[in-house]
mmCIF file of C-alpha atoms in Angstrom:
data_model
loop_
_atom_site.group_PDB
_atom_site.id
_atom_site.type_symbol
_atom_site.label_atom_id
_atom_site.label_comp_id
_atom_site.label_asym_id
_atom_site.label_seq_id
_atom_site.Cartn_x
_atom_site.Cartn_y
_atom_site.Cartn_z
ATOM 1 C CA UNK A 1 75.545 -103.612 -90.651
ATOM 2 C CA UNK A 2 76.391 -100.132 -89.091
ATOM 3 C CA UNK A 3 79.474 -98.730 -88.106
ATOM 4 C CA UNK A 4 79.532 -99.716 -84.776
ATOM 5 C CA UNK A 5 79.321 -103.184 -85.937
ATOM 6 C CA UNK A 6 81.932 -102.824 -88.711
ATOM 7 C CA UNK A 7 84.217 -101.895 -86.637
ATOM 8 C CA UNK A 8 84.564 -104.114 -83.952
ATOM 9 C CA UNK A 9 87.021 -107.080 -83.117
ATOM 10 C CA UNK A 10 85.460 -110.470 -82.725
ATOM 11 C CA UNK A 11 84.993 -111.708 -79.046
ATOM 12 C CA UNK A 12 87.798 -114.187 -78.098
ATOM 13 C CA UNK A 13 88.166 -115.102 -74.930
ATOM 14 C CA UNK A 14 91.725 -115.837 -73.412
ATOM 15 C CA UNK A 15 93.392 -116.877 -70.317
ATOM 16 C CA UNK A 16 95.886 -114.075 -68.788
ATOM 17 C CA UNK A 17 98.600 -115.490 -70.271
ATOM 18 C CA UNK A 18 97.648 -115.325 -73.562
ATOM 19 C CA UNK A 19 96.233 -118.502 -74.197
ATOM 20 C CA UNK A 20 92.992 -118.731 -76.009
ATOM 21 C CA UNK A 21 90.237 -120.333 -74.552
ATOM 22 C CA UNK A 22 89.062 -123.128 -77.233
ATOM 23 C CA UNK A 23 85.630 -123.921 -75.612
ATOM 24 C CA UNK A 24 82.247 -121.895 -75.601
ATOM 25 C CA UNK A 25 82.597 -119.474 -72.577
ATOM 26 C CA UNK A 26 80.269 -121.251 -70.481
ATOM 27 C CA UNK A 27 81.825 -124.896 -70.709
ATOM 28 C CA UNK A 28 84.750 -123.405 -70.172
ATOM 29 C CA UNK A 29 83.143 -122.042 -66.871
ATOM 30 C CA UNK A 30 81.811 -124.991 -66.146
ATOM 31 C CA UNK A 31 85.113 -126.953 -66.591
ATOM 32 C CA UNK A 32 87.444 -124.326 -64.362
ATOM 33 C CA UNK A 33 84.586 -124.886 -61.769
ATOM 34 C CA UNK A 34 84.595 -128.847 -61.767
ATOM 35 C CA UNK A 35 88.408 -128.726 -61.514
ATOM 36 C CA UNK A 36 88.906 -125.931 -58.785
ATOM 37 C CA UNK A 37 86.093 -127.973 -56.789
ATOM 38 C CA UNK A 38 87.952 -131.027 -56.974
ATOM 39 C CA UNK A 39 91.053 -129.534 -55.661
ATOM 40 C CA UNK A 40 88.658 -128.225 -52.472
ATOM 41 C CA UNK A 41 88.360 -124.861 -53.625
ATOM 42 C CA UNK A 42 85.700 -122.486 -52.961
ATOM 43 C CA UNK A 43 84.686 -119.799 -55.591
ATOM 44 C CA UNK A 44 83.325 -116.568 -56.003
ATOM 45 C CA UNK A 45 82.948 -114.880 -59.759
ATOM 46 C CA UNK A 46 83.358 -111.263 -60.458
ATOM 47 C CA UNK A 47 82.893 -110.024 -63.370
ATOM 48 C CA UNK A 48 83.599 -105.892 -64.689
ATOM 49 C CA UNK A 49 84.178 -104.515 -67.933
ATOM 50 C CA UNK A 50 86.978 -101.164 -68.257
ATOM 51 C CA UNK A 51 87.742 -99.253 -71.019
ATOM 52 C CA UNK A 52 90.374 -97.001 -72.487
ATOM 53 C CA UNK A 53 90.178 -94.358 -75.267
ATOM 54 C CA UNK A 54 92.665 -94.408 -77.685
ATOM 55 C CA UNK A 55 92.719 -91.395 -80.875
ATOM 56 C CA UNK A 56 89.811 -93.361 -82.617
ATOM 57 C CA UNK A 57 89.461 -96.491 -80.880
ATOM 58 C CA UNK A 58 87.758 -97.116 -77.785
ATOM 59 C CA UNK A 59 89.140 -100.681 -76.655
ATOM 60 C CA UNK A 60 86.982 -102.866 -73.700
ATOM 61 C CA UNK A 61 88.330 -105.406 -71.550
ATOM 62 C CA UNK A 62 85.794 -108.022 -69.935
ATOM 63 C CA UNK A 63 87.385 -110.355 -66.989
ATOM 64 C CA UNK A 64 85.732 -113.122 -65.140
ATOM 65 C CA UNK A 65 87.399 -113.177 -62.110
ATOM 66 C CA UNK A 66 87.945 -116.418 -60.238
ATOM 67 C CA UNK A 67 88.545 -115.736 -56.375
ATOM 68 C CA UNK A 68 89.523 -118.685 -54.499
ATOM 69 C CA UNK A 69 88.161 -118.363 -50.707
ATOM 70 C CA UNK A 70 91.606 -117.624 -49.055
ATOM 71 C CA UNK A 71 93.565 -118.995 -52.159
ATOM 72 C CA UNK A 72 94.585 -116.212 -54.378
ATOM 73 C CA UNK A 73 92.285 -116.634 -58.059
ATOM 74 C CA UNK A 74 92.767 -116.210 -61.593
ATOM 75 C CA UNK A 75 90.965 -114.721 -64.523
ATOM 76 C CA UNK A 76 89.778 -115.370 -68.100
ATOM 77 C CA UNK A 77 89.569 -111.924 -70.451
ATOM 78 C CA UNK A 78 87.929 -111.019 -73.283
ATOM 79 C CA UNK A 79 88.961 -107.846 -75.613
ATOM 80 C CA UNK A 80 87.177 -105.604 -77.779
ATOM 81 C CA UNK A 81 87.978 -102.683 -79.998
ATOM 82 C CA UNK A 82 85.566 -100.288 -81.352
ATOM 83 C CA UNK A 83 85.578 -96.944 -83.480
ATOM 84 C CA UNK A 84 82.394 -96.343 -82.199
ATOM 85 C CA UNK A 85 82.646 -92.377 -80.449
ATOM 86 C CA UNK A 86 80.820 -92.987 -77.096
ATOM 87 C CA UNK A 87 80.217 -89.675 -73.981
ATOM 88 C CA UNK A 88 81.157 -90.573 -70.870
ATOM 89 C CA UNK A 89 77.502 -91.721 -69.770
ATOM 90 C CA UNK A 90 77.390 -93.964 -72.847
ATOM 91 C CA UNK A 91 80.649 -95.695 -72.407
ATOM 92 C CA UNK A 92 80.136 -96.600 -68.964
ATOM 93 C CA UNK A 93 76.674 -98.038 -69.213
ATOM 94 C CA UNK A 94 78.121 -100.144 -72.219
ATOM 95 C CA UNK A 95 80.812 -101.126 -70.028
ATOM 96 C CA UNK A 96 78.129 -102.305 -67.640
ATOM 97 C CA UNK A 97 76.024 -103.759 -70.053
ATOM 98 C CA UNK A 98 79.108 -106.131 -71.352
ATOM 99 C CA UNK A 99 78.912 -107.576 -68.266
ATOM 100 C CA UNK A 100 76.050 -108.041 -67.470
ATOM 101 C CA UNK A 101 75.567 -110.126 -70.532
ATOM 102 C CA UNK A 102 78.439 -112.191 -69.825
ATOM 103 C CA UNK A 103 77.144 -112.441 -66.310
ATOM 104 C CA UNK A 104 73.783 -113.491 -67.652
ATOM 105 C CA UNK A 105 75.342 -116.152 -69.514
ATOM 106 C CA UNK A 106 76.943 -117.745 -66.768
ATOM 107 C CA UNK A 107 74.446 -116.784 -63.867
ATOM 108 C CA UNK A 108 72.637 -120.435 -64.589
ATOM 109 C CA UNK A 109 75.729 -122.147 -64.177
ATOM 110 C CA UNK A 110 76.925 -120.031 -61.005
ATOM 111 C CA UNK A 111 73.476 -120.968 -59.713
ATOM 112 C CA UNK A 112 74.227 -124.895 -60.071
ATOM 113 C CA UNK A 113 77.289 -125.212 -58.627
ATOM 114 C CA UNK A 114 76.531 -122.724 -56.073
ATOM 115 C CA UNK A 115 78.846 -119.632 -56.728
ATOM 116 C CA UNK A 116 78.415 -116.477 -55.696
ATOM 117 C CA UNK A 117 78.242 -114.204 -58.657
ATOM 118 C CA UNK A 118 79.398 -109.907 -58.141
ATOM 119 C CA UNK A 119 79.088 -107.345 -61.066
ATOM 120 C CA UNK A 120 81.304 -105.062 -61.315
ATOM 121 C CA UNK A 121 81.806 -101.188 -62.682
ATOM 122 C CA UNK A 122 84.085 -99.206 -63.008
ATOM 123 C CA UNK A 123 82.217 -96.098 -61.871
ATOM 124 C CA UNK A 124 82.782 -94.000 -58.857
ATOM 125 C CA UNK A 125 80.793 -93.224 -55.934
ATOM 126 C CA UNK A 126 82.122 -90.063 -55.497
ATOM 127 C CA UNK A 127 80.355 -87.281 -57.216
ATOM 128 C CA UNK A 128 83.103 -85.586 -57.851
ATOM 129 C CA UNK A 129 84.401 -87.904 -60.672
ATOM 130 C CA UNK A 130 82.947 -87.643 -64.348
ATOM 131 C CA UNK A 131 81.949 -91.641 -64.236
ATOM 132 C CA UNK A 132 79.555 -91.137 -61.274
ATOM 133 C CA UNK A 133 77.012 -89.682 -64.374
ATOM 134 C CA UNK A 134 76.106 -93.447 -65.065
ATOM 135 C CA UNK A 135 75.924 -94.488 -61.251
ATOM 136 C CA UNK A 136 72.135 -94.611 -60.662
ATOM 137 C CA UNK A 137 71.304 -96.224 -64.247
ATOM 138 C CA UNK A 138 74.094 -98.937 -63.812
ATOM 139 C CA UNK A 139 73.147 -100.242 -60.559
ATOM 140 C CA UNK A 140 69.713 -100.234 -61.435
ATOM 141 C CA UNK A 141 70.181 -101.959 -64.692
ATOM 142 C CA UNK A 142 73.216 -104.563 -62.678
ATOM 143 C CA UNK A 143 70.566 -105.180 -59.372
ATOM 144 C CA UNK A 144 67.429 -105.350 -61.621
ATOM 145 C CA UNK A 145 68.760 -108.078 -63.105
ATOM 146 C CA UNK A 146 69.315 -109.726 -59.650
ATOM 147 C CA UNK A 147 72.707 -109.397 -59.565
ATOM 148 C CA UNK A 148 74.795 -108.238 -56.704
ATOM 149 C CA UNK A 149 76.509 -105.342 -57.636
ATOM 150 C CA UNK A 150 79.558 -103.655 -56.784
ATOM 151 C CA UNK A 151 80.768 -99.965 -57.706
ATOM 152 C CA UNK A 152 84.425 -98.318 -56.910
ATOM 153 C CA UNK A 153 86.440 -98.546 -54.737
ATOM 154 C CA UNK A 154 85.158 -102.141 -54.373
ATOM 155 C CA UNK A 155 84.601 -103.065 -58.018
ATOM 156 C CA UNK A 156 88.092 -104.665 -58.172
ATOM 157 C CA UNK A 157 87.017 -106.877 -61.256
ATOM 158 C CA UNK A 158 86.746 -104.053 -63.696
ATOM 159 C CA UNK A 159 88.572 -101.292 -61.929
ATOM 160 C CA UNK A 160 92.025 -103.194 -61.697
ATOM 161 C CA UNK A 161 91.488 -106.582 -63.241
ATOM 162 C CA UNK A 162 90.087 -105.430 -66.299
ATOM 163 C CA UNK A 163 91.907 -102.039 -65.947
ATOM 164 C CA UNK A 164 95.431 -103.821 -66.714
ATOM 165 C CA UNK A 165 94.219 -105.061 -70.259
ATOM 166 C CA UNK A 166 93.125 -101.833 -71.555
ATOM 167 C CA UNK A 167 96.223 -99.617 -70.259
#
């Protein structure tokens, strides 16, 4: 096992209050689903990755985001800490590539019950800004995977939802 690997915290997931989340990830998916359609809810899923630098640690916050069509919505979060050094380029693209996984997880289940599904990063548009470096690669690596994909300022999944776990 490297030091990457070493390193890093075990993936829990966890409502926003705290409460862990006792089920695999994707019954628990499937659950929130069943119940918010029974209350006539409609659903979209976002789902972003942020991260924050910290001395040594580099910690990365993972939300699925639960947006009720004209209802407010509500997330589930999963945290990870690493002492793995990453550049710019490389943290973002790992950012992207945490959710993607999660994403492809879930994309079956979005699929059944007929939720839209957005990926989120936390990477600007604008040039000008030091994330845009990993622009190109992430939304080809988000859309190649068929995903719809959203980048800042619209990426509100990982840019504030999973930006308020990490700072």
């Amino acid at each position: 096992m490297g030091k990457y690997e070493e390193h890093q915290t075990a993936m829990q997931w966890r409502r926003f209050n705290g409460e862990p989340i006792q089920h695999d990830i994707v019954q628990e998916v499937e659950q929130l689903i069943i119940q918010e359609r029974a209350l006539g809810n409609r659903l979209k899923v976002c789902i972003g990755t942020d991260s924050q630098v910290t001395a040594d640690v580099t910690e990365f916050a993972t939300v699925i985001v639960f947006v009720r069509q004209k209802r407010g919505g509500f997330m589930l979060i999963n945290s990870e800490k690493t002492l793995h050094k990453f550049g710019i380029k490389e943290r973002m693209l790992h950012e992207v590539a945490k959710s993607i996984d999660i994403a492809y997880r879930l994309c079956e289940l979005l699929d059944k019950y007929e939720v839209d599904l957005e990926v989120h990063a936390d990477i600007n548009t604008n040039p000008q800004f030091k994330s845009n470096t990993a622009l190109s690669e992430a939304m080809g690596y988000i859309m190649s995977m068929g995903f719809v994909f959203k980048a800042k300022p619209e990426a509100f999944a990982s840019s504030y939802c999973a930006n308020k776990i990490v700072h």
